[in-house]
Structures are given as structure tokens and as C-alpha cells.
CSV table of C-alpha atoms and ligand atoms in Angstrom, one decimal:
chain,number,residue,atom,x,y,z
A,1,UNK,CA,0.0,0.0,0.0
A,2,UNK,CA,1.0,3.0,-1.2
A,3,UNK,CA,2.2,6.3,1.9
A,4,UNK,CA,-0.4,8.4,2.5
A,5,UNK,CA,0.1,12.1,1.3
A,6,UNK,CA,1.3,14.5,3.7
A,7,UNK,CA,-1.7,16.5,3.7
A,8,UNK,CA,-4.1,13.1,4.1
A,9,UNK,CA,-2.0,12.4,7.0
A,10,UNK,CA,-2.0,15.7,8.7
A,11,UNK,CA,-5.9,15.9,8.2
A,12,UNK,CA,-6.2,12.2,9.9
A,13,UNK,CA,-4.2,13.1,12.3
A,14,UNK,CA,-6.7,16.7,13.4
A,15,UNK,CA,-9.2,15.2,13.1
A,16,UNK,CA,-8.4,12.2,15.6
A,17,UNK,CA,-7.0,14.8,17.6
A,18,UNK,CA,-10.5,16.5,17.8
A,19,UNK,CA,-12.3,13.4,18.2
A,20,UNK,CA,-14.6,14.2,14.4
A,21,UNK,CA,-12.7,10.8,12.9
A,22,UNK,CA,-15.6,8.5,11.5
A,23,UNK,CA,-15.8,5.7,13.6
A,24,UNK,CA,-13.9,3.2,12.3
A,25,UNK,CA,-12.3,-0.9,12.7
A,26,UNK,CA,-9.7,-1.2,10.6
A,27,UNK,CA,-9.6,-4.4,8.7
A,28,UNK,CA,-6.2,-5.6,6.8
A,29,UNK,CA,-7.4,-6.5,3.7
A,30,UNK,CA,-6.5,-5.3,-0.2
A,31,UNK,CA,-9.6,-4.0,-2.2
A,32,UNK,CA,-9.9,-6.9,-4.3
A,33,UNK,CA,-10.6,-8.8,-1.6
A,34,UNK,CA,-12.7,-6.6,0.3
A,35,UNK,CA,-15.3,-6.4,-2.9
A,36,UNK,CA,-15.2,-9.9,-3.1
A,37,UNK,CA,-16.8,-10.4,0.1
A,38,UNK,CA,-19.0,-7.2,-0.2
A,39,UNK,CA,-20.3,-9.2,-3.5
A,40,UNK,CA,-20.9,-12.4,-1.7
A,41,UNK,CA,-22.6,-10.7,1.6
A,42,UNK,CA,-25.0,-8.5,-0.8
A,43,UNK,CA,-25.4,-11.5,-3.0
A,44,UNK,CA,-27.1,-13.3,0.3
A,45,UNK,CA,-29.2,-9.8,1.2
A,46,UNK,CA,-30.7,-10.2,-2.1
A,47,UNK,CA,-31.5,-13.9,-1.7
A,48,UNK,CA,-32.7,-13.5,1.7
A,49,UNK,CA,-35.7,-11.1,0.3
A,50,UNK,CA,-35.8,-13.7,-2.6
A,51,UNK,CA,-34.5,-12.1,-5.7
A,52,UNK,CA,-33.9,-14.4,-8.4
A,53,UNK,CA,-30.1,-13.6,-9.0
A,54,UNK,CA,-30.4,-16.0,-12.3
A,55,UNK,CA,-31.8,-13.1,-13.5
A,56,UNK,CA,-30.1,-11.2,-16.1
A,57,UNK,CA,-31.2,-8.2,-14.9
A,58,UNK,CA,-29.8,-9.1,-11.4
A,59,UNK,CA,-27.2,-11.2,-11.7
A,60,UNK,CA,-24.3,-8.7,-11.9
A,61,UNK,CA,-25.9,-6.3,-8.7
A,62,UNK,CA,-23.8,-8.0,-6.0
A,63,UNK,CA,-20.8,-7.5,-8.1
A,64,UNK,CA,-21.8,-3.4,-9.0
A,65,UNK,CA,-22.8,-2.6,-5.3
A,66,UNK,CA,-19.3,-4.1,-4.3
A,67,UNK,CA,-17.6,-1.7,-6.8
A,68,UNK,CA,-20.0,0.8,-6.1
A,69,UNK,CA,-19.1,1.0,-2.4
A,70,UNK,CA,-15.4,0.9,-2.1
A,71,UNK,CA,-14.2,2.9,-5.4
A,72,UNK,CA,-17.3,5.6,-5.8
A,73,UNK,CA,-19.5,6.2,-2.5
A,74,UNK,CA,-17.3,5.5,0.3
A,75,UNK,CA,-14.3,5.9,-1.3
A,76,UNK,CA,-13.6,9.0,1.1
A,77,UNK,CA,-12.9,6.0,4.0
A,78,UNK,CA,-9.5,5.5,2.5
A,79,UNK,CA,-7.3,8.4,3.3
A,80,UNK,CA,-5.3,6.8,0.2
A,81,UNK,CA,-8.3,8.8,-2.0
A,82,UNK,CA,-7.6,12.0,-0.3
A,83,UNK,CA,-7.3,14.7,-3.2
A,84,UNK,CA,-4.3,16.2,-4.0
A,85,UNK,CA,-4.0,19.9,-2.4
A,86,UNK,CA,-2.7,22.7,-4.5
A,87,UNK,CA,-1.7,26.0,-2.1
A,88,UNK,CA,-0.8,29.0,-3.9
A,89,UNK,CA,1.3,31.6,-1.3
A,90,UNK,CA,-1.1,34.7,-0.7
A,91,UNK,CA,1.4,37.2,-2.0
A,92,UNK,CA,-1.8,38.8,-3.0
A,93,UNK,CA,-2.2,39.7,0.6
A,94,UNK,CA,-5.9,38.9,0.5
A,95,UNK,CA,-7.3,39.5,4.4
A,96,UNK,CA,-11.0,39.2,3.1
A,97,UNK,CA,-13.1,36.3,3.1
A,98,UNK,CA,-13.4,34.0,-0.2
A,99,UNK,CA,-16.8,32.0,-0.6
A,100,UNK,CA,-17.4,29.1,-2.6
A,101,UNK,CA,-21.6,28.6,-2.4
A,102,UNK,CA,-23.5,25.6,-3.8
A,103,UNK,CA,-21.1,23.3,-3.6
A,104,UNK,CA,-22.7,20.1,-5.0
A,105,UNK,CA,-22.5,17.5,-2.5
A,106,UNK,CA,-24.1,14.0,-2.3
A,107,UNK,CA,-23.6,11.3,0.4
A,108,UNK,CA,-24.9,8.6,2.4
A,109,UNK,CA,-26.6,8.0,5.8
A,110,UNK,CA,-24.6,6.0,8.3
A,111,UNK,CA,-28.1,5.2,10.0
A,112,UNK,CA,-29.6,3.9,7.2
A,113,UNK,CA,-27.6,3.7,4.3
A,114,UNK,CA,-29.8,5.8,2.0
A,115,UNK,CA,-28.9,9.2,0.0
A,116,UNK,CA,-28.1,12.5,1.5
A,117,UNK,CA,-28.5,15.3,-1.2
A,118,UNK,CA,-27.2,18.8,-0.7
A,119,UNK,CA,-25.4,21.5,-1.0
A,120,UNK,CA,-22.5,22.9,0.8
A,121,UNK,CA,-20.7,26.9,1.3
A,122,UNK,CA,-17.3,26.8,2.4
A,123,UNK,CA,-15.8,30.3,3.3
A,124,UNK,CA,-12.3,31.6,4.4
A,125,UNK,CA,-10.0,34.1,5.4
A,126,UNK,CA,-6.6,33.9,3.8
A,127,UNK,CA,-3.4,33.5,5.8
A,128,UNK,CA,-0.3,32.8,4.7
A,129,UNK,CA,-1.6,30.3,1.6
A,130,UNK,CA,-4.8,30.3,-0.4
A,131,UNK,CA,-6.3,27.2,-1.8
A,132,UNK,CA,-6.9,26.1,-5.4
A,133,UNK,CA,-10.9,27.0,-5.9
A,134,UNK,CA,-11.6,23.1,-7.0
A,135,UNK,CA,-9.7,21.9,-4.3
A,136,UNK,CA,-12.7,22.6,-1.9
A,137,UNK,CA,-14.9,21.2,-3.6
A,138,UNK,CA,-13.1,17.7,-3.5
A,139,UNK,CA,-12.4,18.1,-0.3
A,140,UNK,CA,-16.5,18.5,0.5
A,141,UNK,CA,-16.5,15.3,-2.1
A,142,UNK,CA,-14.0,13.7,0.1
A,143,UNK,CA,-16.0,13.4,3.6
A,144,UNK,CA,-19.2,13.3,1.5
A,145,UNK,CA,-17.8,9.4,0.5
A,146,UNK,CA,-18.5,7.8,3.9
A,147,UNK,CA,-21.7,6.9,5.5
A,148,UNK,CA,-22.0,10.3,7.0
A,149,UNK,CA,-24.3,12.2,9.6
A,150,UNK,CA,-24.6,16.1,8.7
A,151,UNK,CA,-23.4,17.3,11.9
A,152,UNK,CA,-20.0,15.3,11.5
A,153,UNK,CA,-19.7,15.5,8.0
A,154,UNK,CA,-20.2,19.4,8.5
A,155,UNK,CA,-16.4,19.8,11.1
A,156,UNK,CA,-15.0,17.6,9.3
A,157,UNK,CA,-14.5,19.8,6.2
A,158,UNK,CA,-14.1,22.9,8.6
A,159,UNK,CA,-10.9,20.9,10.4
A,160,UNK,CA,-9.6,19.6,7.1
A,161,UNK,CA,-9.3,23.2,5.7
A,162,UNK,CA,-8.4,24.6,8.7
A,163,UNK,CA,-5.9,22.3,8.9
A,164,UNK,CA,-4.8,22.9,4.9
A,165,UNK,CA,-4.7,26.8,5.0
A,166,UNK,CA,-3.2,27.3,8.7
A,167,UNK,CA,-6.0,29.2,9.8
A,168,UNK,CA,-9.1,28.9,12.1
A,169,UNK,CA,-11.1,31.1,10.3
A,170,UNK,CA,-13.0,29.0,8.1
A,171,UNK,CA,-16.5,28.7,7.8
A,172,UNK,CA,-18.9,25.5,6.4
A,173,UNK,CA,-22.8,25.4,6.2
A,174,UNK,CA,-24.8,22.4,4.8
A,175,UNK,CA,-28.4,22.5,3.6
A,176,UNK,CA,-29.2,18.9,2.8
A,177,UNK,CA,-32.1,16.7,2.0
A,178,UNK,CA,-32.4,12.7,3.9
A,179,UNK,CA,-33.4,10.6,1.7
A,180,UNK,CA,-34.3,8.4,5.0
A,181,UNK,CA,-36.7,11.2,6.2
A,182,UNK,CA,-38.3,12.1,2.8
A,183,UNK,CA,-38.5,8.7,1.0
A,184,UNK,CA,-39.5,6.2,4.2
A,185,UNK,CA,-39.8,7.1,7.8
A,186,UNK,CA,-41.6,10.4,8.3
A,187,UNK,CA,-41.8,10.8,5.1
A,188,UNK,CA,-41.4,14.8,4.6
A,189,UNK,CA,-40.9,15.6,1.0
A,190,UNK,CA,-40.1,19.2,1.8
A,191,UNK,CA,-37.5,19.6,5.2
A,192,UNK,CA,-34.0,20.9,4.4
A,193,UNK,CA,-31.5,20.4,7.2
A,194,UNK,CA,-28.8,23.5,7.7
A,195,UNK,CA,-25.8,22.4,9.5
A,196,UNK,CA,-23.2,25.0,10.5
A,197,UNK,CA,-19.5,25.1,11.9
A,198,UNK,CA,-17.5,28.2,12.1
A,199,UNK,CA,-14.1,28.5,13.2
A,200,UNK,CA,-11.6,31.4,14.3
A,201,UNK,CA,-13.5,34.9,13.2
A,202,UNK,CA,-16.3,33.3,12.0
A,203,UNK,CA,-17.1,32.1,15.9
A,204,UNK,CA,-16.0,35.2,17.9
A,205,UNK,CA,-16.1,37.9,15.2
A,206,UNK,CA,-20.2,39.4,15.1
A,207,UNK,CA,-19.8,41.5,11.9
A,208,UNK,CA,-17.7,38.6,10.1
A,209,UNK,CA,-20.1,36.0,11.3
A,210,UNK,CA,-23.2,38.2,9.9
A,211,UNK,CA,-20.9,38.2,6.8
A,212,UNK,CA,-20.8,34.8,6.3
A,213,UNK,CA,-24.7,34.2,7.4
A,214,UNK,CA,-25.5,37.0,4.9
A,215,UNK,CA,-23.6,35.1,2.1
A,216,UNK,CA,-26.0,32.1,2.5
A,217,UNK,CA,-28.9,33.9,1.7
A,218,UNK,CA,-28.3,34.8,-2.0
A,219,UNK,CA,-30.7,31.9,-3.2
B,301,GTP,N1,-28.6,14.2,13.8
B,301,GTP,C1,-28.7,13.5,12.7
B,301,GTP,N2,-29.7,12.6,12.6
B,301,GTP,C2,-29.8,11.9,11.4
B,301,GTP,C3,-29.0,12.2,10.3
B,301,GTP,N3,-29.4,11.3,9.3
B,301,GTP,C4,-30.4,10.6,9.8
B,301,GTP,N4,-30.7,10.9,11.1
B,301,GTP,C5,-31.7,10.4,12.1
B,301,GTP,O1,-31.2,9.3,12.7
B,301,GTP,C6,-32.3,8.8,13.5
B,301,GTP,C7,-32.3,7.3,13.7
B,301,GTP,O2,-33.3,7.1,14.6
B,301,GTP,P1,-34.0,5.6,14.9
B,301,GTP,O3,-35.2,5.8,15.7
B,301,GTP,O4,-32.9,4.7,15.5
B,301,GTP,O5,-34.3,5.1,13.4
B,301,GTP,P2,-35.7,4.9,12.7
B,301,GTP,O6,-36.6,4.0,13.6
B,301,GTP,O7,-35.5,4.5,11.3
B,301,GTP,O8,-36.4,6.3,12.8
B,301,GTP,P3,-37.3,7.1,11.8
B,301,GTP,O9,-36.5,7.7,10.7
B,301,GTP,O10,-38.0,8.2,12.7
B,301,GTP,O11,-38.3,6.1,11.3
B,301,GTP,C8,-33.6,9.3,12.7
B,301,GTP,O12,-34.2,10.3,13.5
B,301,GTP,C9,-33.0,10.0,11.5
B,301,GTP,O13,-33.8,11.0,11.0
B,301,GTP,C10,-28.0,13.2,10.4
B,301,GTP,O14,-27.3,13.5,9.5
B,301,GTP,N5,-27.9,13.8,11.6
B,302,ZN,ZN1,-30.9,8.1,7.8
């Protein structure tokens, strides 16, 4: 297995430091296997709510969930997958806050495994470094590829970039739909769930705060 980056480690390492790591057993296996027995376990889910897996329709599912799982939506559980971070130095002396709004972001209930479907601002004041634009958005992509809840998924992209750029004054809200409260349970086709974390300025600073607050508003 292949070292981890040094920015994938120092983020790991933060965020066990804060206590905001996903809960997690790690398991000594290559990906190969691990789909293999992914395919085999889903392969008996099917049969045990009697899905004809001679089917041609269903025959290949165990295998696509198994790909499906480990390589696309929960890819971020592998800090091996961490995207790669491009800092530019802030000769530019920019001191005001930068905003990235409606960050696509899709991931997955830990409590029941279906889809969480949102969008995500990420905001920061500029220290030493600022951050290539796209690199936010894959590091939102990032957490969003593990089972998830809001709240968690929320610090952990305020600690990552805090961590990245040097500075506490970053700021992260979430406005997400659960698929497990609009499409079963409750069954709400309509609530929107706002999740906030703000760090450095963004916490103790009124004006910059209302800044940032104010910035969500535009839609
Ligand atoms: N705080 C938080 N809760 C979540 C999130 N995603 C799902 N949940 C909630 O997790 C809870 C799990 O509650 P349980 O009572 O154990 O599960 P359940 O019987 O399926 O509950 P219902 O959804 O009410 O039918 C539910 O209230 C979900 O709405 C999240 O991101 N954050
Ligand atoms: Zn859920």
C-alpha cells in the first residue's frame, strides 16, 4: 500500500485529535478482496428477500454494489483517496473572506444507508496560503464518501481546511435533504437540514459572522 500524502495524513491526524474521525475498525485486507466479500454478503441480502439472481437483470448487482461501495461512495474512507492539495502563497495579501456557495455535495446516511442530497458553502479568510478553488470542492466530495451524519460531516470539512490553509477562520454550512426522512420514515418531502461550523473569526467575530450568514442567503 502506497504512503499516505502529507496532507491526508496531517488531516487524519486533526481530526483524531478532535475526536470528528468516522468511527472506524480497521480491517487488513486489499480491495480486491474486500469487494469480493462485499459481492458475496450483498449477493445473500438479495437472496434472503428472494430475488432471483439468475436473473439477467440481477445477476451482476452483488458485483456493482461491491464496486459501487469501495471505489465511488465511500471511497472518502480511504485516506489513500484524499485529493491532492494545491496551495498558492497569498502574495496577493488577500485578508477578506473568499466564498465558494453551492457546492454540489451527495452522500450517504450511516443510519440507514440511504442518499443525502445537498449543498454545501465553504468560506475563508486567507493567511499565509490560499487554496486552489476546486480543491474545496473535493475536499467537501471527500468526507461526503463515507456513511455520514450532517453534523460530523459538517467539522470535518471545517478541520480539514483549517488544517490545509493554517488558519481557524473558516466557515462551512450544509443545507441537505435525507433521503431516510423524505423517502421512508416520516416521510417529509419538503424539510432541508442546515448544519453550521465556524471557526476562528467566524465564531467570535459578530460582523464577520453576519458576513458569512448573509452570504448564504443569495438563493
Ligand atoms: N442528527 C442527525 N440525525 C440523522 C441524520 N441522518 C439521519 N438521522 C436520524 O437518525 C435517527 C435514527 O433514529 P432511529 O429511531 O434509530 O431510526 P428509525 O426507527 O429508522 O427512525 P425514523 O427515521 O424516525 O423512522 C432518525 O431520527 C434519522 O432522522 C443526520 O445526518 N444527523
Ligand atoms: Zn438516515
Amino acid at each position: 500500500m502506497s504512503e499516505l500524502s502529507l496532507e491526508a495524513q496531517k488531516v487524519k491526524t486533526a481530526l483524531e485529535q478532535k475526536n470528528l474521525e468516522t468511527p472506524l475498525c480497521r480491517v487488513a485486507m486489499d480491495n480486491r478482496e474486500r469487494k469480493a466479500k462485499i459481492e458475496a454478503h450483498f449477493r445473500e441480502i438479495m437472496q434472503l428477500m428472494e430475488l432471483d439472481l439468475s436473473d439477467d437483470s440481477l445477476v451482476e448487482t452483488p458485483r456493482r454494489v461491491a464496486k459501487m461501495y469501495v471505489d465511488e461512495i465511500f471511497s472518502g474512507l480511504d485516506y489513500h483517496n484524499f485529493p491532492k492539495i494545491t496551495l498558492i502563497e497569498n502574495k496577493m495579501q488577500v485578508d477578506e473572506m473568499i466564498t465558494v456557495r453551492d457546492i454540489t455535495l451527495t452522500s450517504v446516511c450511516e443510519h440507514h444507508f440511504v442518499t443525502i442530497d445537498g449543498k454545501a458553502t465553504v468560506s475563508y479568510i486567507p493567511k499565509s496560503s490560499v487554496i486552489g478553488l476546486s480543491k474545496i470542492n473535493r475536499i467537501v466530495e471527500f468526507f461526503s464518501q463515507r456513511p455520514q451524519v450532517q453534523e460530523r460531516l459538517t467539522q470535518q470539512i471545517l478541520v480539514a481546511l483549517q488544517t490545509l490553509l493554517g488558519t481557524a477562520h473558516v466557515a462551512v454550512s450544509i443545507d441537505a435533504t435525507h433521503y431516510c426522512v423524505k423517502a421512508r420514515g416520516v416521510k417529509d418531502a419538503t424539510s432541508i437540514t442546515t448544519t453550521t461550523s465556524l471557526g476562528g473569526g467566524f465564531k467570535t467575530n459578530p460582523s464577520t459572522r453576519q458576513e458569512f450568514l448573509r452570504s448564504l442567503k443569495h438563493y
